[in-house]
Amino acid sequence: VKSSGKGHYQFFSREMNLAIRRRLRLEHSLRKALEHDEFHLVFQPQVSVRQGTVIGMEALLRWRQPHGEIIPPGEFIQLAEETGLILPIDEWVLRRACAQARSWVDAGIRDFRLAVNLSGRQFHRRGLILLVGRILSEIGLEPRYLELEITEGSVMADIDRAVEVLRGLRQMGVRLAVDDFGTGYSSLSYLRRLPIHTLKVDRAFIREIATSTQDAAIVEAIIRLGHSLGLQLVAEGVEQPEQLSVLEDQGCDSVQGYLLSRPLRAADATSLLTSGRMP
Ligand code: C2E
Ligand code: CA
Ligand code: CA
Ligand code: CA
């Protein structure tokens, strides 16, 4: 931090200074992370409530620094968004995920989808549709295996443009999900404009679903609404059998969460998909 004039230093407390230095250090190592091959993906199963079968996986990014420390995405995605580093990172994730999906198809696994998170910045960048198309054809993956997850927040940032981009992606044959549904700007009327396949109910509502009648009512309303629009419903963050049982009663299609499985390394995800059932 440079002094932009006399006396400006004194506004920074020691804690702020430490926070800024930590952030700069993190930004510096984040810039190197891609070229040093420090990222990998893990895969969390999505399980059909009715059948108990694995219907797909969500790819989640992991960053292992050279000294072995694993930094969770919660600690660097936002910084990556702010610095623009998210663009090459998301592109790497998309390529890696599609390559993984291709290898599952090659192994004879046909009944799955692989969900990939797109940051708001990636979603709103020009040329996204071309980029996705190029990656799919480079890798030779049929689009229907890929599901792109876009948060409610990034859809709402520019709804008209969002609808346009989603249409283009859908035309290509890619599946589309709105992630973290119900958290932000929740204007329900916009939902019917979105050409999506899946709604993911945010963990915040699932947490108390077995103990709070209010939260249970909210989730039930989201599921009804989603179904009436022809969407598939996925609940995230399911940790307890009681939560699963409420979701089953409410007709939720599939669930994701520690109760069913933590995110898995590629090899374990592959065996699970091969067997098709939860152990
Ligand atoms: P998200 O997309 O909502 O992903 C779900 C997060 O919840 C994951 O955290 C997952 O590990 C965690 N989770 C799954 N089941 C449970 C559960 O039962 N209980 C609890 N408490 N947590 C559960 P993770 O992997 O740390 O990712 C955090 C967020 O970082 C993601 O939230 C997503 O917004 C972002 N992210 C992760 N990978 C990527 C990526 O490749 N690209 C982008 N742009 N964002 C990513
Ligand atoms: Ca997600
Ligand atoms: Ca989510
Ligand atoms: Ca989230």
CSV table of C-alpha atoms and ligand atoms in Angstrom, one decimal:
chain,number,residue,atom,x,y,z
A,1,VAL,CA,0.0,0.0,0.0
A,2,LYS,CA,1.5,3.3,-1.1
A,3,SER,CA,1.0,6.6,0.6
A,4,SER,CA,-1.1,8.8,-1.7
A,5,GLY,CA,-0.4,11.8,0.4
A,6,LYS,CA,0.6,13.0,3.8
A,7,GLY,CA,-0.9,11.2,6.7
A,8,HIS,CA,-2.9,8.6,4.8
A,9,TYR,CA,-1.1,5.6,6.5
A,10,GLN,CA,-2.7,6.3,9.8
A,11,PHE,CA,-6.1,5.3,8.6
A,12,PHE,CA,-5.0,1.7,8.3
A,13,SER,CA,-5.1,-0.1,11.5
A,14,ARG,CA,-2.6,-2.9,12.0
A,15,GLU,CA,-5.4,-5.5,11.4
A,16,MET,CA,-6.3,-3.9,8.1
A,17,ASN,CA,-2.7,-3.9,7.1
A,18,LEU,CA,-2.4,-7.6,7.9
A,19,ALA,CA,-5.6,-8.3,6.0
A,20,ILE,CA,-4.4,-6.3,2.9
A,21,ARG,CA,-1.0,-8.1,3.0
A,22,ARG,CA,-2.7,-11.5,3.2
A,23,ARG,CA,-4.9,-10.6,0.3
A,24,LEU,CA,-2.0,-9.5,-1.8
A,25,ARG,CA,-0.1,-12.7,-1.0
A,26,LEU,CA,-3.1,-14.8,-1.9
A,27,GLU,CA,-3.6,-12.9,-5.2
A,28,HIS,CA,0.1,-13.4,-6.0
A,29,SER,CA,-0.1,-17.2,-5.4
A,30,LEU,CA,-3.5,-17.4,-7.2
A,31,ARG,CA,-1.8,-15.9,-10.3
A,32,LYS,CA,0.7,-18.7,-10.2
A,33,ALA,CA,-1.7,-21.5,-9.4
A,34,LEU,CA,-2.8,-22.3,-12.9
A,35,GLU,CA,0.6,-22.4,-14.5
A,36,HIS,CA,1.9,-24.5,-11.5
A,37,ASP,CA,-0.9,-27.0,-11.9
A,38,GLU,CA,-2.2,-26.5,-8.3
A,39,PHE,CA,-5.9,-27.0,-9.1
A,40,HIS,CA,-7.9,-30.2,-9.2
A,41,LEU,CA,-11.6,-31.1,-9.2
A,42,VAL,CA,-13.6,-33.2,-6.8
A,43,PHE,CA,-17.0,-34.5,-7.5
A,44,GLN,CA,-20.1,-34.6,-5.3
A,45,PRO,CA,-22.9,-37.1,-6.2
A,46,GLN,CA,-26.4,-36.0,-6.8
A,47,VAL,CA,-28.8,-38.8,-5.8
A,48,SER,CA,-32.3,-39.5,-7.0
A,49,VAL,CA,-34.6,-39.4,-3.9
A,50,ARG,CA,-37.0,-42.0,-5.4
A,51,GLN,CA,-34.5,-44.5,-6.7
A,52,GLY,CA,-31.5,-43.9,-4.6
A,53,THR,CA,-29.4,-43.9,-7.8
A,54,VAL,CA,-26.6,-41.5,-8.7
A,55,ILE,CA,-27.9,-39.2,-11.4
A,56,GLY,CA,-24.9,-37.0,-11.7
A,57,MET,CA,-22.0,-35.2,-10.1
A,58,GLU,CA,-21.2,-31.6,-9.3
A,59,ALA,CA,-17.6,-30.6,-10.1
A,60,LEU,CA,-16.0,-28.6,-7.3
A,61,LEU,CA,-12.7,-26.8,-7.5
A,62,ARG,CA,-9.8,-27.5,-5.0
A,63,TRP,CA,-6.6,-25.5,-4.8
A,64,ARG,CA,-3.6,-27.2,-3.2
A,65,GLN,CA,-0.7,-24.9,-2.6
A,66,PRO,CA,2.9,-26.2,-2.9
A,67,HIS,CA,3.3,-26.5,0.8
A,68,GLY,CA,0.2,-28.8,0.9
A,69,GLU,CA,-2.4,-26.4,2.3
A,70,ILE,CA,-5.8,-26.9,0.6
A,71,ILE,CA,-7.6,-23.6,0.2
A,72,PRO,CA,-11.4,-23.9,-0.1
A,73,PRO,CA,-13.1,-22.0,-3.0
A,74,GLY,CA,-14.9,-19.9,-0.5
A,75,GLU,CA,-11.6,-18.2,0.3
A,76,PHE,CA,-10.4,-17.5,-3.2
A,77,ILE,CA,-13.3,-17.4,-5.7
A,78,GLN,CA,-14.3,-13.9,-4.7
A,79,LEU,CA,-10.8,-12.7,-5.0
A,80,ALA,CA,-10.6,-14.4,-8.4
A,81,GLU,CA,-13.7,-12.7,-9.5
A,82,GLU,CA,-12.5,-9.3,-8.4
A,83,THR,CA,-9.1,-9.7,-10.1
A,84,GLY,CA,-10.5,-11.3,-13.3
A,85,LEU,CA,-8.4,-14.4,-12.6
A,86,ILE,CA,-11.7,-16.3,-12.5
A,87,LEU,CA,-11.9,-16.3,-16.3
A,88,PRO,CA,-8.9,-18.5,-17.0
A,89,ILE,CA,-9.8,-20.5,-13.9
A,90,ASP,CA,-13.4,-21.3,-14.9
A,91,GLU,CA,-12.2,-22.1,-18.4
A,92,TRP,CA,-9.7,-24.6,-16.9
A,93,VAL,CA,-12.5,-26.1,-14.8
A,94,LEU,CA,-14.8,-26.4,-17.8
A,95,ARG,CA,-12.1,-28.2,-19.8
A,96,ARG,CA,-11.1,-30.5,-17.0
A,97,ALA,CA,-14.7,-31.4,-16.2
A,98,CYS,CA,-15.6,-32.1,-19.8
A,99,ALA,CA,-12.5,-34.3,-20.1
A,100,GLN,CA,-13.6,-36.2,-17.0
A,101,ALA,CA,-17.1,-36.6,-18.4
A,102,ARG,CA,-15.7,-37.8,-21.7
A,103,SER,CA,-13.7,-40.5,-19.9
A,104,TRP,CA,-16.9,-41.6,-18.1
A,105,VAL,CA,-18.7,-41.9,-21.4
A,106,ASP,CA,-15.7,-43.8,-22.8
A,107,ALA,CA,-16.0,-46.2,-19.9
A,108,GLY,CA,-19.6,-47.0,-20.8
A,109,ILE,CA,-21.2,-44.7,-18.3
A,110,ARG,CA,-24.1,-43.0,-20.1
A,111,ASP,CA,-26.6,-42.1,-17.5
A,112,PHE,CA,-25.2,-39.1,-15.8
A,113,ARG,CA,-24.7,-35.4,-16.0
A,114,LEU,CA,-21.8,-33.4,-14.7
A,115,ALA,CA,-22.6,-30.0,-13.2
A,116,VAL,CA,-20.0,-27.2,-13.5
A,117,ASN,CA,-20.2,-23.9,-11.7
A,118,LEU,CA,-19.9,-20.7,-13.7
A,119,SER,CA,-19.0,-17.5,-12.0
A,120,GLY,CA,-21.1,-14.4,-12.7
A,121,ARG,CA,-18.2,-12.9,-14.6
A,122,GLN,CA,-17.7,-15.9,-16.8
A,123,PHE,CA,-21.5,-16.1,-17.4
A,124,HIS,CA,-21.6,-12.4,-18.6
A,125,ARG,CA,-18.4,-12.5,-20.6
A,126,ARG,CA,-18.7,-12.0,-24.3
A,127,GLY,CA,-18.1,-15.2,-26.3
A,128,LEU,CA,-19.2,-17.6,-23.6
A,129,ILE,CA,-21.4,-19.7,-25.9
A,130,LEU,CA,-18.6,-20.0,-28.5
A,131,LEU,CA,-16.2,-21.0,-25.7
A,132,VAL,CA,-18.4,-23.7,-24.4
A,133,GLY,CA,-19.1,-25.0,-27.9
A,134,ARG,CA,-15.4,-25.0,-28.7
A,135,ILE,CA,-14.5,-26.9,-25.5
A,136,LEU,CA,-17.2,-29.5,-26.1
A,137,SER,CA,-16.1,-30.2,-29.7
A,138,GLU,CA,-12.4,-30.2,-28.8
A,139,ILE,CA,-13.0,-32.8,-26.2
A,140,GLY,CA,-15.7,-34.7,-28.1
A,141,LEU,CA,-18.3,-34.5,-25.4
A,142,GLU,CA,-22.0,-34.6,-26.2
A,143,PRO,CA,-23.5,-31.4,-24.7
A,144,ARG,CA,-26.3,-33.2,-22.8
A,145,TYR,CA,-23.8,-34.5,-20.3
A,146,LEU,CA,-22.8,-31.0,-19.2
A,147,GLU,CA,-25.0,-29.0,-16.8
A,148,LEU,CA,-23.9,-25.4,-16.2
A,149,GLU,CA,-24.8,-23.9,-12.8
A,150,ILE,CA,-25.4,-20.2,-12.7
A,151,THR,CA,-26.3,-18.5,-9.4
A,152,GLU,CA,-29.5,-16.7,-9.0
A,153,GLY,CA,-27.5,-13.6,-8.3
A,154,SER,CA,-25.6,-13.6,-11.6
A,155,VAL,CA,-28.9,-14.2,-13.5
A,156,MET,CA,-30.5,-11.2,-11.8
A,157,ALA,CA,-27.5,-8.9,-12.4
A,158,ASP,CA,-28.8,-8.6,-16.0
A,159,ILE,CA,-31.9,-10.6,-16.6
A,160,ASP,CA,-32.4,-9.8,-20.3
A,161,ARG,CA,-28.9,-10.7,-21.2
A,162,ALA,CA,-29.1,-13.8,-19.0
A,163,VAL,CA,-32.1,-15.0,-20.9
A,164,GLU,CA,-30.3,-14.5,-24.2
A,165,VAL,CA,-27.1,-16.4,-23.1
A,166,LEU,CA,-29.2,-19.2,-21.5
A,167,ARG,CA,-31.1,-19.6,-24.7
A,168,GLY,CA,-28.0,-19.9,-26.7
A,169,LEU,CA,-26.5,-22.5,-24.4
A,170,ARG,CA,-29.8,-24.5,-24.3
A,171,GLN,CA,-29.9,-24.5,-28.1
A,172,MET,CA,-26.5,-26.1,-28.1
A,173,GLY,CA,-27.9,-28.9,-26.0
A,174,VAL,CA,-26.2,-28.0,-22.7
A,175,ARG,CA,-28.3,-28.5,-19.5
A,176,LEU,CA,-28.8,-25.4,-17.3
A,177,ALA,CA,-29.3,-25.0,-13.5
A,178,VAL,CA,-30.0,-22.0,-11.3
A,179,ASP,CA,-27.8,-22.4,-8.2
A,180,ASP,CA,-28.4,-21.1,-4.7
A,181,PHE,CA,-32.0,-20.5,-5.5
A,182,GLY,CA,-34.0,-18.5,-2.9
A,183,THR,CA,-31.1,-16.6,-1.4
A,184,GLY,CA,-30.9,-13.3,-3.1
A,185,TYR,CA,-33.2,-11.3,-5.2
A,186,SER,CA,-36.0,-13.9,-5.4
A,187,SER,CA,-38.4,-12.3,-7.7
A,188,LEU,CA,-40.4,-15.4,-8.7
A,189,SER,CA,-41.9,-13.9,-11.8
A,190,TYR,CA,-38.6,-14.0,-13.6
A,191,LEU,CA,-38.3,-17.7,-13.2
A,192,ARG,CA,-40.7,-18.5,-16.0
A,193,ARG,CA,-38.6,-16.5,-18.4
A,194,LEU,CA,-35.5,-18.7,-17.8
A,195,PRO,CA,-34.9,-21.6,-20.2
A,196,ILE,CA,-33.4,-23.8,-17.6
A,197,HIS,CA,-33.8,-27.5,-16.6
A,198,THR,CA,-32.9,-27.5,-12.9
A,199,LEU,CA,-33.4,-25.5,-9.7
A,200,LYS,CA,-31.0,-26.0,-6.8
A,201,VAL,CA,-32.6,-25.0,-3.5
A,202,ASP,CA,-30.0,-23.3,-1.4
A,203,ARG,CA,-28.5,-25.0,1.7
A,204,ALA,CA,-29.8,-22.1,3.9
A,205,PHE,CA,-33.3,-23.4,3.6
A,206,ILE,CA,-32.4,-27.1,4.0
A,207,ARG,CA,-30.5,-26.5,7.2
A,208,GLU,CA,-33.7,-26.1,9.4
A,209,ILE,CA,-36.1,-27.9,7.1
A,210,ALA,CA,-36.8,-30.6,9.7
A,211,THR,CA,-37.2,-28.3,12.6
A,212,SER,CA,-38.7,-25.1,11.3
A,213,THR,CA,-42.1,-25.3,9.8
A,214,GLN,CA,-41.5,-22.0,8.0
A,215,ASP,CA,-38.4,-23.2,6.2
A,216,ALA,CA,-40.2,-26.4,5.4
A,217,ALA,CA,-43.1,-24.4,3.9
A,218,ILE,CA,-40.7,-22.3,1.8
A,219,VAL,CA,-38.9,-25.3,0.4
A,220,GLU,CA,-42.3,-27.0,-0.4
A,221,ALA,CA,-43.4,-23.9,-2.2
A,222,ILE,CA,-40.2,-23.7,-4.2
A,223,ILE,CA,-40.5,-27.4,-5.2
A,224,ARG,CA,-44.2,-26.9,-6.2
A,225,LEU,CA,-43.3,-23.8,-8.2
A,226,GLY,CA,-40.4,-25.5,-9.9
A,227,HIS,CA,-42.4,-28.5,-10.8
A,228,SER,CA,-45.2,-26.4,-12.2
A,229,LEU,CA,-42.6,-24.8,-14.5
A,230,GLY,CA,-41.4,-28.3,-15.5
A,231,LEU,CA,-38.1,-28.0,-13.7
A,232,GLN,CA,-36.1,-30.6,-11.8
A,233,LEU,CA,-35.4,-29.8,-8.1
A,234,VAL,CA,-32.2,-30.5,-6.4
A,235,ALA,CA,-31.7,-29.8,-2.7
A,236,GLU,CA,-28.2,-29.1,-1.5
A,237,GLY,CA,-26.5,-29.4,1.9
A,238,VAL,CA,-28.5,-32.4,3.0
A,239,GLU,CA,-26.7,-33.6,6.2
A,240,GLN,CA,-29.4,-35.5,8.2
A,241,PRO,CA,-31.8,-38.3,7.5
A,242,GLU,CA,-34.6,-36.1,8.9
A,243,GLN,CA,-34.0,-33.5,6.2
A,244,LEU,CA,-34.0,-36.2,3.5
A,245,SER,CA,-37.3,-37.5,4.8
A,246,VAL,CA,-39.0,-34.1,4.6
A,247,LEU,CA,-37.6,-33.6,1.1
A,248,GLU,CA,-38.9,-37.0,0.1
A,249,ASP,CA,-42.4,-36.2,1.4
A,250,GLN,CA,-42.3,-32.9,-0.5
A,251,GLY,CA,-41.4,-34.6,-3.8
A,252,CYS,CA,-37.9,-33.2,-4.3
A,253,ASP,CA,-36.3,-35.0,-7.2
A,254,SER,CA,-32.7,-35.3,-6.1
A,255,VAL,CA,-30.4,-34.4,-3.2
A,256,GLN,CA,-26.8,-33.5,-2.6
A,257,GLY,CA,-25.0,-33.3,0.7
A,258,TYR,CA,-22.7,-34.9,3.3
A,259,LEU,CA,-25.4,-37.4,4.3
A,260,LEU,CA,-25.1,-39.0,0.9
A,261,SER,CA,-21.5,-38.3,0.1
A,262,ARG,CA,-18.8,-35.7,0.5
A,263,PRO,CA,-17.2,-34.5,-2.7
A,264,LEU,CA,-15.0,-37.4,-4.0
A,265,ARG,CA,-11.8,-37.7,-5.9
A,266,ALA,CA,-12.1,-38.6,-9.5
A,267,ALA,CA,-11.3,-42.3,-9.0
A,268,ASP,CA,-13.9,-42.7,-6.3
A,269,ALA,CA,-16.5,-40.8,-8.3
A,270,THR,CA,-15.8,-43.2,-11.2
A,271,SER,CA,-16.4,-46.3,-9.1
A,272,LEU,CA,-19.6,-44.9,-7.7
A,273,LEU,CA,-20.9,-44.0,-11.2
A,274,THR,CA,-20.0,-47.5,-12.4
A,275,SER,CA,-22.0,-49.1,-9.6
A,276,GLY,CA,-24.8,-46.6,-10.0
A,277,ARG,CA,-26.1,-47.0,-6.5
A,278,MET,CA,-25.2,-45.4,-3.2
A,279,PRO,CA,-23.3,-47.8,-1.0
B,1,C2E,P1,-21.9,-24.2,-4.4
B,1,C2E,O1,-21.9,-24.2,-5.8
B,1,C2E,O2,-23.2,-23.9,-3.7
B,1,C2E,O3,-21.4,-25.7,-3.9
B,1,C2E,C1,-21.8,-26.4,-2.8
B,1,C2E,C2,-20.9,-26.3,-1.7
B,1,C2E,O4,-21.4,-26.9,-0.5
B,1,C2E,C3,-19.5,-27.0,-1.9
B,1,C2E,O5,-18.5,-26.2,-1.2
B,1,C2E,C4,-19.8,-28.3,-1.2
B,1,C2E,O6,-18.6,-29.0,-0.8
B,1,C2E,C5,-20.6,-27.9,0.0
B,1,C2E,N1,-21.4,-28.9,0.5
B,1,C2E,C6,-21.9,-30.0,-0.1
B,1,C2E,N2,-22.6,-30.8,0.7
B,1,C2E,C7,-22.7,-30.1,1.9
B,1,C2E,C8,-23.3,-30.4,3.2
B,1,C2E,O7,-24.0,-31.4,3.4
B,1,C2E,N3,-23.1,-29.5,4.2
B,1,C2E,C9,-22.3,-28.4,4.0
B,1,C2E,N4,-22.1,-27.6,5.0
B,1,C2E,N5,-21.7,-28.1,2.8
B,1,C2E,C10,-21.9,-29.0,1.8
B,1,C2E,P2,-17.2,-25.8,-1.8
B,1,C2E,O8,-16.7,-26.9,-2.7
B,1,C2E,O9,-16.3,-25.3,-0.7
B,1,C2E,O10,-17.6,-24.6,-2.8
B,1,C2E,C11,-18.1,-23.4,-2.3
B,1,C2E,C12,-18.5,-22.5,-3.4
B,1,C2E,O11,-17.4,-22.1,-4.2
B,1,C2E,C13,-19.5,-23.2,-4.3
B,1,C2E,O12,-20.8,-23.2,-3.8
B,1,C2E,C14,-19.4,-22.4,-5.6
B,1,C2E,O13,-20.1,-21.2,-5.5
B,1,C2E,C15,-17.9,-22.0,-5.5
B,1,C2E,N6,-17.2,-22.9,-6.4
B,1,C2E,C16,-16.7,-24.2,-6.2
B,1,C2E,N7,-16.1,-24.7,-7.3
B,1,C2E,C17,-16.2,-23.7,-8.3
B,1,C2E,C18,-15.7,-23.6,-9.6
B,1,C2E,O14,-15.2,-24.6,-10.2
B,1,C2E,N8,-16.0,-22.4,-10.3
B,1,C2E,C19,-16.7,-21.4,-9.7
B,1,C2E,N9,-16.9,-20.3,-10.4
B,1,C2E,N10,-17.1,-21.5,-8.4
B,1,C2E,C20,-16.9,-22.6,-7.7
B,2,CA,CA,-23.1,-25.1,-7.4
B,3,CA,CA,-25.3,-23.9,-4.4
B,4,CA,CA,-23.5,-21.5,-2.3
